[in-house]
Amino acid sequence: MKIVIVLCLILAVGFGNVAYSEAPSKEADRLISMLSDQDKEVKKNAVRELGNLEDQKALEALNNLWSTESDEEVNYLIEIALNRIKLLDSNTAVRKSAAEVLGNKGEVNFALDTFDVEGASLFGRIKLGEQDSADILSSLSKALDMEKDEKVKGVIVEAIQKIKLLDKDQIVRKEAAVFLGELGNPDTIMYLGRAQEKEKDEDVKNALKKTISKIEKKQQTATVIQQLFNGVSVSSIYLLIAIGLAITFGVMGVINMAHGEFMMLGCYVSYVIQLCFKNYFSEDVFGLYFLLALPVSFIVTALFGLLLEGTVIRLLYGRALDTLLATWGVSLMLQQLVRQIFGANNVDVASPLWLTGGIPVMAGLQLPYKRVFIIGFTASVVVGIYFLLLRTRLGLKIRAVMQNRTMSDCLGIPVRKIDAFTFALGSGLAGIAGCNISLLGSVGPSTGQNYIVDCFMVVVLGGVGKIVGSIAGAFGMGETNSIFEFFTTASMGKVLVFLLVIIFLRFKPTGFSASRGRN
């Protein structure tokens, strides 16, 4: 008896599902047949009703009609209906885009009421009707209840409030204005401005005015935070390149003009490893290429540095001008070598998936993961260098050579080996700096030249051979440059920073942290 009851329940549920799935399909067939009606009103009503259906047939029929329909009003309704259906799409990006489109439909009403006919033609000449507003609100509310993604939820909530600004009830409009102010999206300022110009009720108009003012203040705060973050980001890049330069110059007294090219080699090592992963590995592991590129770029550029020190630099110790000219020649050779192998055009290094996107801080402000990673990586490198120099016997020997080469040699410290290790370390640090810089944009044979002058200024500004001074110099230059660029232009910002560095060195020639020795 129990088995019979269970079978009956299963059959009932099965038939119920069939009835549920067939009903929308039959309704869709009926409405689709009405799309070919010659009566325009019949066609418009059919389009509206199809927008209420969660049916693939309705979506296909509306897309087909969209490609053939010539009437502007019908096309307007088709766009609304399509996006109402897309609110329930399985793709997050599609749902988000649909909510944005529906939320902005009211902008046409404000444009037509606040601009002349010629200006309004930029937005279309069809107002959003009461019925269509109600349909959009219904679809958005339903989508909000079903939505799991928080970002899409935020877009839907904003779209609902935008449509409510068209409501006849002044209380609803005022509440919508206040709500949009709480959301604080700077992209809504123009929409709210048009609504304010069209609004006739003084209370609602004042609410819109306060909302716009509130969003503008939030936008100013976001801009300040963004500029400060950009300054820290630029500073970390300067520091990552300059720290190797500071060690090399502090220990060996060598001005390495090829340091920028070692950085450029790190960029191309990252590019080559990316190509290997793209060609020989599956997409699932592609994002791991960067984790391999970091140590490989360090090793490759350190070996190049070791080769340069053993063949060129070692023969020119104590001859600063000759060393400068020799390393400048090496930099030109490395640039030409890269041009011969990879071509003169810049190449793109794709960021791994785990470094795409950013950290949302507030409306209109997002901190990119790749720049946050570079800042964190630079901090870890600085900590590692400090541990090496201050907590190891090798670091003790490096500091001894840095303070007094002659006395260190007399005490049995292998000065030549320390020189070779130091130059290799500095070159390797330039390589991993290049690997990180490849995340920010395309790289080419002359990439190193874009950074080397600024990094030399960081070293001189901080005090030759002083890591603490280099940190202060990098962050001082980075933040100052970011502030000047905000108020002027990128090129003028660099000029002003350069002038400030000259003025600073005029009164403090030793930089932030003077080098001390026992000579």
PDB file of N, CA and C in Angstrom, residues 246-256 317-320 323 402 465:
ATOM      1  N   ALA A 246      71.030  50.909  -4.934  1.00  0.00           N
ATOM      2  CA  ALA A 246      71.620  51.454  -3.707  1.00  0.00           C
ATOM      3  C   ALA A 246      72.647  50.497  -3.119  1.00  0.00           C
ATOM      4  N   ILE A 247      72.355  49.206  -3.122  1.00  0.00           N
ATOM      5  CA  ILE A 247      73.292  48.218  -2.585  1.00  0.00           C
ATOM      6  C   ILE A 247      74.563  48.182  -3.427  1.00  0.00           C
ATOM      7  N   THR A 248      74.390  48.131  -4.749  1.00  0.00           N
ATOM      8  CA  THR A 248      75.541  48.057  -5.653  1.00  0.00           C
ATOM      9  C   THR A 248      76.440  49.278  -5.504  1.00  0.00           C
ATOM     10  N   PHE A 249      75.844  50.451  -5.519  1.00  0.00           N
ATOM     11  CA  PHE A 249      76.638  51.678  -5.426  1.00  0.00           C
ATOM     12  C   PHE A 249      77.240  51.836  -4.034  1.00  0.00           C
ATOM     13  N   GLY A 250      76.488  51.440  -3.002  1.00  0.00           N
ATOM     14  CA  GLY A 250      76.986  51.599  -1.642  1.00  0.00           C
ATOM     15  C   GLY A 250      78.169  50.712  -1.342  1.00  0.00           C
ATOM     16  N   VAL A 251      78.171  49.479  -1.834  1.00  0.00           N
ATOM     17  CA  VAL A 251      79.250  48.534  -1.545  1.00  0.00           C
ATOM     18  C   VAL A 251      80.427  48.732  -2.492  1.00  0.00           C
ATOM     19  N   MET A 252      80.138  48.874  -3.786  1.00  0.00           N
ATOM     20  CA  MET A 252      81.182  48.852  -4.802  1.00  0.00           C
ATOM     21  C   MET A 252      81.546  50.229  -5.334  1.00  0.00           C
ATOM     22  N   GLY A 253      80.681  51.209  -5.115  1.00  0.00           N
ATOM     23  CA  GLY A 253      80.931  52.531  -5.671  1.00  0.00           C
ATOM     24  C   GLY A 253      80.800  52.573  -7.178  1.00  0.00           C
ATOM     25  N   VAL A 254      80.031  51.622  -7.739  1.00  0.00           N
ATOM     26  CA  VAL A 254      79.880  51.508  -9.192  1.00  0.00           C
ATOM     27  C   VAL A 254      78.553  52.125  -9.612  1.00  0.00           C
ATOM     28  N   ILE A 255      78.597  53.016 -10.579  1.00  0.00           N
ATOM     29  CA  ILE A 255      77.376  53.586 -11.158  1.00  0.00           C
ATOM     30  C   ILE A 255      76.982  52.703 -12.335  1.00  0.00           C
ATOM     31  N   ASN A 256      75.990  51.859 -12.121  1.00  0.00           N
ATOM     32  CA  ASN A 256      75.586  50.882 -13.142  1.00  0.00           C
ATOM     33  C   ASN A 256      74.479  51.461 -14.020  1.00  0.00           C
ATOM     34  N   TYR A 317      87.523  48.961 -11.436  1.00  0.00           N
ATOM     35  CA  TYR A 317      87.336  49.468 -10.079  1.00  0.00           C
ATOM     36  C   TYR A 317      88.212  50.693  -9.838  1.00  0.00           C
ATOM     37  N   GLY A 318      87.627  51.703  -9.185  1.00  0.00           N
ATOM     38  CA  GLY A 318      88.356  52.928  -8.908  1.00  0.00           C
ATOM     39  C   GLY A 318      88.345  53.919 -10.046  1.00  0.00           C
ATOM     40  N   ARG A 319      87.710  53.567 -11.153  1.00  0.00           N
ATOM     41  CA  ARG A 319      87.625  54.469 -12.316  1.00  0.00           C
ATOM     42  C   ARG A 319      86.143  54.712 -12.610  1.00  0.00           C
ATOM     43  N   ALA A 320      85.563  55.619 -11.859  1.00  0.00           N
ATOM     44  CA  ALA A 320      84.107  55.818 -11.878  1.00  0.00           C
ATOM     45  C   ALA A 320      83.592  56.214 -13.252  1.00  0.00           C
ATOM     46  N   THR A 323      83.689  53.277 -15.632  1.00  0.00           N
ATOM     47  CA  THR A 323      82.625  52.324 -15.283  1.00  0.00           C
ATOM     48  C   THR A 323      81.279  52.803 -15.801  1.00  0.00           C
ATOM     49  N   MET A 402      81.272  47.916   2.816  1.00  0.00           N
ATOM     50  CA  MET A 402      80.632  49.193   2.512  1.00  0.00           C
ATOM     51  C   MET A 402      81.284  50.328   3.298  1.00  0.00           C
ATOM     52  N   GLY A 465      73.945  54.483  -0.801  1.00  0.00           N
ATOM     53  CA  GLY A 465      74.245  53.259  -0.074  1.00  0.00           C
ATOM     54  C   GLY A 465      73.404  53.034   1.164  1.00  0.00           C
TER      55      GLY A 465
END
